[in-house]
PDB file of C-alpha atoms in Angstrom:
ATOM      1  CA  MET A1161      15.466  33.270  -0.600  1.00 38.00           C
ATOM      2  CA  ASP A1162      12.489  35.636  -0.610  1.00 54.00           C
ATOM      3  CA  GLU A1163      11.029  33.662  -3.648  1.00 58.00           C
ATOM      4  CA  LEU A1164      11.173  30.442  -1.721  1.00 53.00           C
ATOM      5  CA  ILE A1165       9.382  31.885   1.225  1.00 53.00           C
ATOM      6  CA  VAL A1166       6.601  33.277  -1.076  1.00 66.00           C
ATOM      7  CA  GLN A1167       6.284  29.849  -2.821  1.00 70.00           C
ATOM      8  CA  SER A1168       6.128  28.156   0.501  1.00 74.00           C
ATOM      9  CA  GLU A1169       3.472  30.518   1.670  1.00 79.00           C
ATOM     10  CA  ILE A1170       1.443  30.029  -1.432  1.00 82.00           C
ATOM     11  CA  SER A1171       1.821  26.157  -1.654  1.00 81.00           C
ATOM     12  CA  SER A1172       0.610  25.933   2.041  1.00 84.00           C
ATOM     13  CA  ARG A1173      -2.662  27.581   0.810  1.00 88.00           C
ATOM     14  CA  ILE A1174      -3.389  25.128  -2.082  1.00 88.00           C
ATOM     15  CA  TYR A1175      -5.837  22.406  -1.200  1.00 90.00           C
ATOM     16  CA  THR A1176      -7.152  19.461  -3.087  1.00 89.00           C
ATOM     17  CA  ILE A1177     -10.866  19.483  -3.271  1.00 91.00           C
ATOM     18  CA  ARG A1178     -12.989  17.477  -5.649  1.00 92.00           C
ATOM     19  CA  GLY A1179      -9.875  16.099  -7.133  1.00 90.00           C
ATOM     20  CA  GLU A1180      -8.669  19.703  -8.149  1.00 89.00           C
ATOM     21  CA  GLN A1181      -5.949  21.765  -6.663  1.00 89.00           C
ATOM     22  CA  VAL A1182      -7.586  25.014  -5.587  1.00 93.00           C
ATOM     23  CA  MET A1183      -7.047  28.130  -3.584  1.00 91.00           C
ATOM     24  CA  LEU A1184      -9.641  29.810  -1.339  1.00 93.00           C
ATOM     25  CA  ASP A1185     -11.016  33.198  -2.253  1.00 93.00           C
ATOM     26  CA  ARG A1186     -10.038  34.538   1.232  1.00 92.00           C
ATOM     27  CA  ASP A1187      -6.365  33.393   0.759  1.00 91.00           C
ATOM     28  CA  LEU A1188      -6.196  34.920  -2.678  1.00 91.00           C
ATOM     29  CA  ALA A1189      -7.657  38.151  -1.437  1.00 90.00           C
ATOM     30  CA  GLU A1190      -5.089  38.266   1.328  1.00 89.00           C
ATOM     31  CA  LEU A1191      -2.181  37.628  -1.083  1.00 87.00           C
ATOM     32  CA  TYR A1192      -3.563  40.273  -3.562  1.00 85.00           C
ATOM     33  CA  ASP A1193      -4.065  42.608  -0.598  1.00 87.00           C
ATOM     34  CA  VAL A1194      -7.698  43.211  -1.277  1.00 88.00           C
ATOM     35  CA  GLU A1195     -10.860  42.348   0.705  1.00 90.00           C
ATOM     36  CA  THR A1196     -12.422  39.016  -0.046  1.00 91.00           C
ATOM     37  CA  LYS A1197     -15.712  40.852  -0.659  1.00 92.00           C
ATOM     38  CA  ARG A1198     -14.052  42.951  -3.308  1.00 91.00           C
ATOM     39  CA  LEU A1199     -12.415  39.982  -5.008  1.00 92.00           C
ATOM     40  CA  ASN A1200     -15.782  38.191  -5.285  1.00 93.00           C
ATOM     41  CA  GLU A1201     -17.439  41.390  -6.580  1.00 93.00           C
ATOM     42  CA  GLN A1202     -14.981  41.446  -9.447  1.00 91.00           C
ATOM     43  CA  VAL A1203     -15.581  37.779 -10.097  1.00 93.00           C
ATOM     44  CA  LYS A1204     -19.308  38.396 -10.207  1.00 93.00           C
ATOM     45  CA  ARG A1205     -18.976  41.274 -12.599  1.00 93.00           C
ATOM     46  CA  ASN A1206     -16.873  39.042 -14.930  1.00 92.00           C
ATOM     47  CA  ILE A1207     -18.678  35.743 -14.165  1.00 94.00           C
ATOM     48  CA  GLU A1208     -18.535  34.587 -17.851  1.00 94.00           C
ATOM     49  CA  ARG A1209     -14.736  34.370 -17.346  1.00 92.00           C
ATOM     50  CA  PHE A1210     -15.141  31.818 -14.536  1.00 94.00           C
ATOM     51  CA  PRO A1211     -16.767  28.558 -15.795  1.00 94.00           C
ATOM     52  CA  ASP A1212     -17.194  25.723 -13.301  1.00 92.00           C
ATOM     53  CA  ASP A1213     -13.767  24.196 -14.026  1.00 93.00           C
ATOM     54  CA  PHE A1214     -12.092  27.560 -13.089  1.00 94.00           C
ATOM     55  CA  MET A1215     -14.044  28.313  -9.979  1.00 94.00           C
ATOM     56  CA  PHE A1216     -16.768  26.792  -7.712  1.00 95.00           C
ATOM     57  CA  GLN A1217     -18.367  27.306  -4.357  1.00 94.00           C
ATOM     58  CA  LEU A1218     -17.706  24.845  -1.529  1.00 93.00           C
ATOM     59  CA  LYS A1219     -20.622  22.870  -0.207  1.00 93.00           C
ATOM     60  CA  GLU A1220     -21.313  23.070   3.585  1.00 92.00           C
ATOM     61  CA  ASN A1221     -19.647  19.656   4.273  1.00 91.00           C
ATOM     62  CA  GLU A1222     -16.562  20.587   2.276  1.00 92.00           C
ATOM     63  CA  LYS A1223     -16.193  23.832   4.134  1.00 92.00           C
ATOM     64  CA  ASN A1224     -16.562  21.939   7.429  1.00 90.00           C
ATOM     65  CA  ASP A1225     -13.941  19.373   6.393  1.00 90.00           C
ATOM     66  CA  LEU A1226     -11.475  22.172   5.518  1.00 89.00           C
ATOM     67  CA  VAL A1227     -12.119  23.978   8.693  1.00 89.00           C
ATOM     68  CA  ALA A1228     -11.565  20.756  10.669  1.00 89.00           C
ATOM     69  CA  LYS A1229      -8.243  20.148   8.845  1.00 87.00           C
ATOM     70  CA  CYS A1230      -6.784  23.582   8.986  1.00 83.00           C
ATOM     71  CA  ASP A1231      -6.762  25.498  12.279  1.00 81.00           C
ATOM     72  CA  ARG A1232      -6.038  28.795  10.515  1.00 84.00           C
ATOM     73  CA  LEU A1233      -9.456  28.600   8.904  1.00 85.00           C
ATOM     74  CA  ASN A1234     -11.357  28.438  12.225  1.00 82.00           C
ATOM     75  CA  LYS A1235     -13.162  31.763  11.616  1.00 83.00           C
ATOM     76  CA  MET A1236     -14.662  30.302   8.357  1.00 84.00           C
ATOM     77  CA  LYS A1237     -16.702  27.877  10.556  1.00 81.00           C
ATOM     78  CA  TYR A1238     -19.020  30.795  11.541  1.00 83.00           C
ATOM     79  CA  SER A1239     -19.340  32.238   8.121  1.00 84.00           C
ATOM     80  CA  THR A1240     -22.852  32.105   6.611  1.00 85.00           C
ATOM     81  CA  VAL A1241     -21.324  32.235   3.049  1.00 88.00           C
ATOM     82  CA  ASN A1242     -19.473  29.227   1.669  1.00 91.00           C
ATOM     83  CA  PRO A1243     -16.202  30.308   0.129  1.00 93.00           C
ATOM     84  CA  ASN A1244     -15.329  30.282  -3.600  1.00 94.00           C
ATOM     85  CA  VAL A1245     -12.335  28.288  -4.665  1.00 95.00           C
ATOM     86  CA  PHE A1246     -10.268  28.817  -7.745  1.00 94.00           C
ATOM     87  CA  THR A1247      -8.417  26.272  -9.829  1.00 92.00           C
ATOM     88  CA  GLU A1248      -5.228  27.036 -11.481  1.00 88.00           C
ATOM     89  CA  GLN A1249      -6.918  28.290 -14.591  1.00 89.00           C
ATOM     90  CA  GLY A1250      -9.216  30.434 -12.478  1.00 91.00           C
ATOM     91  CA  ILE A1251      -6.291  32.131 -10.762  1.00 88.00           C
ATOM     92  CA  TYR A1252      -4.873  32.885 -14.223  1.00 84.00           C
ATOM     93  CA  MET A1253      -8.090  34.411 -15.125  1.00 86.00           C
ATOM     94  CA  LEU A1254      -8.198  36.481 -11.943  1.00 86.00           C
ATOM     95  CA  SER A1255      -5.147  38.389 -13.288  1.00 78.00           C
ATOM     96  CA  SER A1256      -7.364  39.684 -16.058  1.00 79.00           C
ATOM     97  CA  VAL A1257     -10.019  41.088 -13.651  1.00 82.00           C
ATOM     98  CA  LEU A1258      -7.633  42.297 -10.894  1.00 80.00           C
ATOM     99  CA  LYS A1259      -5.320  44.835 -12.456  1.00 74.00           C
ATOM    100  CA  SER A1260      -3.277  46.077  -9.574  1.00 76.00           C
ATOM    101  CA  LYS A1261       0.572  45.829  -9.674  1.00 77.00           C
ATOM    102  CA  LYS A1262       0.403  43.544  -6.516  1.00 78.00           C
ATOM    103  CA  ALA A1263      -2.067  41.325  -8.291  1.00 77.00           C
ATOM    104  CA  ILE A1264       0.231  40.866 -11.203  1.00 76.00           C
ATOM    105  CA  GLU A1265       3.185  40.053  -8.956  1.00 80.00           C
ATOM    106  CA  VAL A1266       1.141  37.617  -6.787  1.00 80.00           C
ATOM    107  CA  ASN A1267      -0.197  35.857  -9.905  1.00 78.00           C
ATOM    108  CA  ILE A1268       3.307  35.351 -11.215  1.00 81.00           C
ATOM    109  CA  ALA A1269       4.349  33.811  -7.846  1.00 82.00           C
ATOM    110  CA  ILE A1270       1.193  31.533  -7.825  1.00 82.00           C
ATOM    111  CA  ILE A1271       1.784  30.378 -11.382  1.00 82.00           C
ATOM    112  CA  ARG A1272       5.366  29.531 -10.535  1.00 83.00           C
ATOM    113  CA  THR A1273       4.300  27.633  -7.457  1.00 83.00           C
ATOM    114  CA  PHE A1274       1.746  25.551  -9.333  1.00 80.00           C
ATOM    115  CA  LYS A1275       4.514  24.785 -11.912  1.00 82.00           C
ATOM    116  CA  LYS A1276       6.827  23.601  -9.089  1.00 82.00           C
ATOM    117  CA  LEU A1277       4.121  21.469  -7.583  1.00 78.00           C
ATOM    118  CA  ARG A1278       3.519  19.790 -11.023  1.00 77.00           C
ATOM    119  CA  GLU A1279       7.261  19.172 -11.305  1.00 79.00           C
ATOM    120  CA  PHE A1280       7.414  17.637  -7.847  1.00 77.00           C
ATOM    121  CA  SER A1281       4.464  15.562  -8.568  1.00 73.00           C
ATOM    122  CA  LYS A1282       6.044  14.227 -11.805  1.00 73.00           C
ATOM    123  CA  HIS A1283       9.248  13.266  -9.907  1.00 73.00           C
ATOM    124  CA  TYR A1284       7.213  11.779  -7.119  1.00 72.00           C
ATOM    125  CA  ASN A1285       5.205   9.618  -9.547  1.00 73.00           C
ATOM    126  CA  ALA A1286       8.329   8.380 -11.271  1.00 74.00           C
ATOM    127  CA  LEU A1287       9.842   7.491  -7.826  1.00 75.00           C
ATOM    128  CA  ALA A1288       6.649   5.631  -6.815  1.00 75.00           C
ATOM    129  CA  LYS A1289       6.688   3.785 -10.113  1.00 79.00           C
ATOM    130  CA  LYS A1290      10.367   2.638  -9.472  1.00 78.00           C
ATOM    131  CA  ILE A1291       9.590   1.562  -5.933  1.00 77.00           C
ATOM    132  CA  MET A1292       6.659  -0.499  -7.220  1.00 79.00           C
ATOM    133  CA  GLU A1293       8.993  -2.115  -9.766  1.00 79.00           C
ATOM    134  CA  VAL A1294      11.558  -2.996  -7.128  1.00 77.00           C
ATOM    135  CA  GLU A1295       8.811  -4.425  -4.962  1.00 76.00           C
ATOM    136  CA  ARG A1296       7.537  -6.602  -7.804  1.00 77.00           C
ATOM    137  CA  LYS A1297      10.977  -7.824  -8.649  1.00 76.00           C
ATOM    138  CA  ASN A1298      11.656  -8.587  -5.016  1.00 75.00           C
ATOM    139  CA  ASP A1299       8.233 -10.291  -4.645  1.00 74.00           C
ATOM    140  CA  LYS A1300       9.087 -12.569  -7.655  1.00 74.00           C
ATOM    141  CA  GLN A1301      12.489 -13.357  -6.233  1.00 76.00           C
ATOM    142  CA  TYR A1302      10.866 -14.064  -2.817  1.00 74.00           C
ATOM    143  CA  ARG A1303       8.377 -16.490  -4.381  1.00 78.00           C
ATOM    144  CA  GLU A1304      11.160 -18.291  -6.181  1.00 79.00           C
ATOM    145  CA  LEU A1305      13.248 -18.560  -3.006  1.00 77.00           C
ATOM    146  CA  LYS A1306      10.178 -19.781  -1.072  1.00 78.00           C
ATOM    147  CA  LYS A1307       9.450 -22.341  -3.756  1.00 83.00           C
ATOM    148  CA  ALA A1308      13.135 -23.606  -3.695  1.00 79.00           C
ATOM    149  CA  LEU A1309      13.041 -23.748   0.145  1.00 78.00           C
ATOM    150  CA  ASP A1310       9.772 -25.643   0.195  1.00 80.00           C
ATOM    151  CA  ALA A1311      11.299 -28.156  -2.262  1.00 80.00           C
ATOM    152  CA  LEU A1312      14.268 -28.645  -0.026  1.00 77.00           C
ATOM    153  CA  ILE A1313      12.141 -29.115   2.962  1.00 78.00           C
ATOM    154  CA  LEU A1314      10.037 -31.724   1.158  1.00 77.00           C
ATOM    155  CA  GLU A1315      13.236 -33.508   0.038  1.00 75.00           C
ATOM    156  CA  SER A1316      14.657 -33.490   3.605  1.00 71.00           C
ATOM    157  CA  GLU A1317      11.355 -34.817   4.996  1.00 67.00           C
ATOM    158  CA  ALA A1318      11.346 -37.601   2.477  1.00 64.00           C
ATOM    159  CA  ALA A1319      14.963 -38.441   3.259  1.00 60.00           C
ATOM    160  CA  GLU A1320      14.212 -38.501   6.960  1.00 58.00           C
ATOM    161  CA  ARG A1321      11.377 -40.913   6.550  1.00 60.00           C
ATOM    162  CA  LYS A1322      13.511 -43.374   4.534  1.00 58.00           C
ATOM    163  CA  THR A1323      16.323 -43.387   7.196  1.00 54.00           C
ATOM    164  CA  ILE A1324      14.217 -43.832  10.268  1.00 54.00           C
ATOM    165  CA  GLY A1325      15.293 -46.797  12.342  1.00 57.00           C
ATOM    166  CA  PHE A1326      18.567 -48.595  13.061  1.00 60.00           C
ATOM    167  CA  ILE A1327      21.259 -48.887  10.475  1.00 61.00           C
ATOM    168  CA  LYS A1328      23.648 -51.829  10.963  1.00 64.00           C
ATOM    169  CA  SER A1329      27.154 -50.649  10.796  1.00 64.00           C
ATOM    170  CA  GLU A1330      29.918 -53.081   9.628  1.00 62.00           C
TER     171      GLU A1330
END
């Protein structure tokens, strides 16, 4: 049960920015139980371990969008420094520069959460594909049914035109 709560807490802090799933430096610092400033200091000391696909700094408009979407990030609106965000690989790399026991435990939980999100995404994509197949199949059946009904309507209209008028009965 405790693991589910931790994964829920972590997954609520994963955002999609620039097409990447990322976590904010402030959220990671909170999870690791260190100050954001200290986390970023360690990253700067080991900057060669964090290429652009592991970590990047948010642009002003990205920060503002994030603040607008997440009430809990309201304080970030007044910050003069744009936050760093870490991709999954960047978070793995953080474990090599943050060496506390807490950092190791949190990194394991984060890695498991990212894995669960990938599994969910895989199942979601498979379900979406099946729904699209059903829609396509139903759409084809609908077109065939509409075509048959249109043909019946045309036949009945033609039959009505032929029988207009009086028919003499014997």
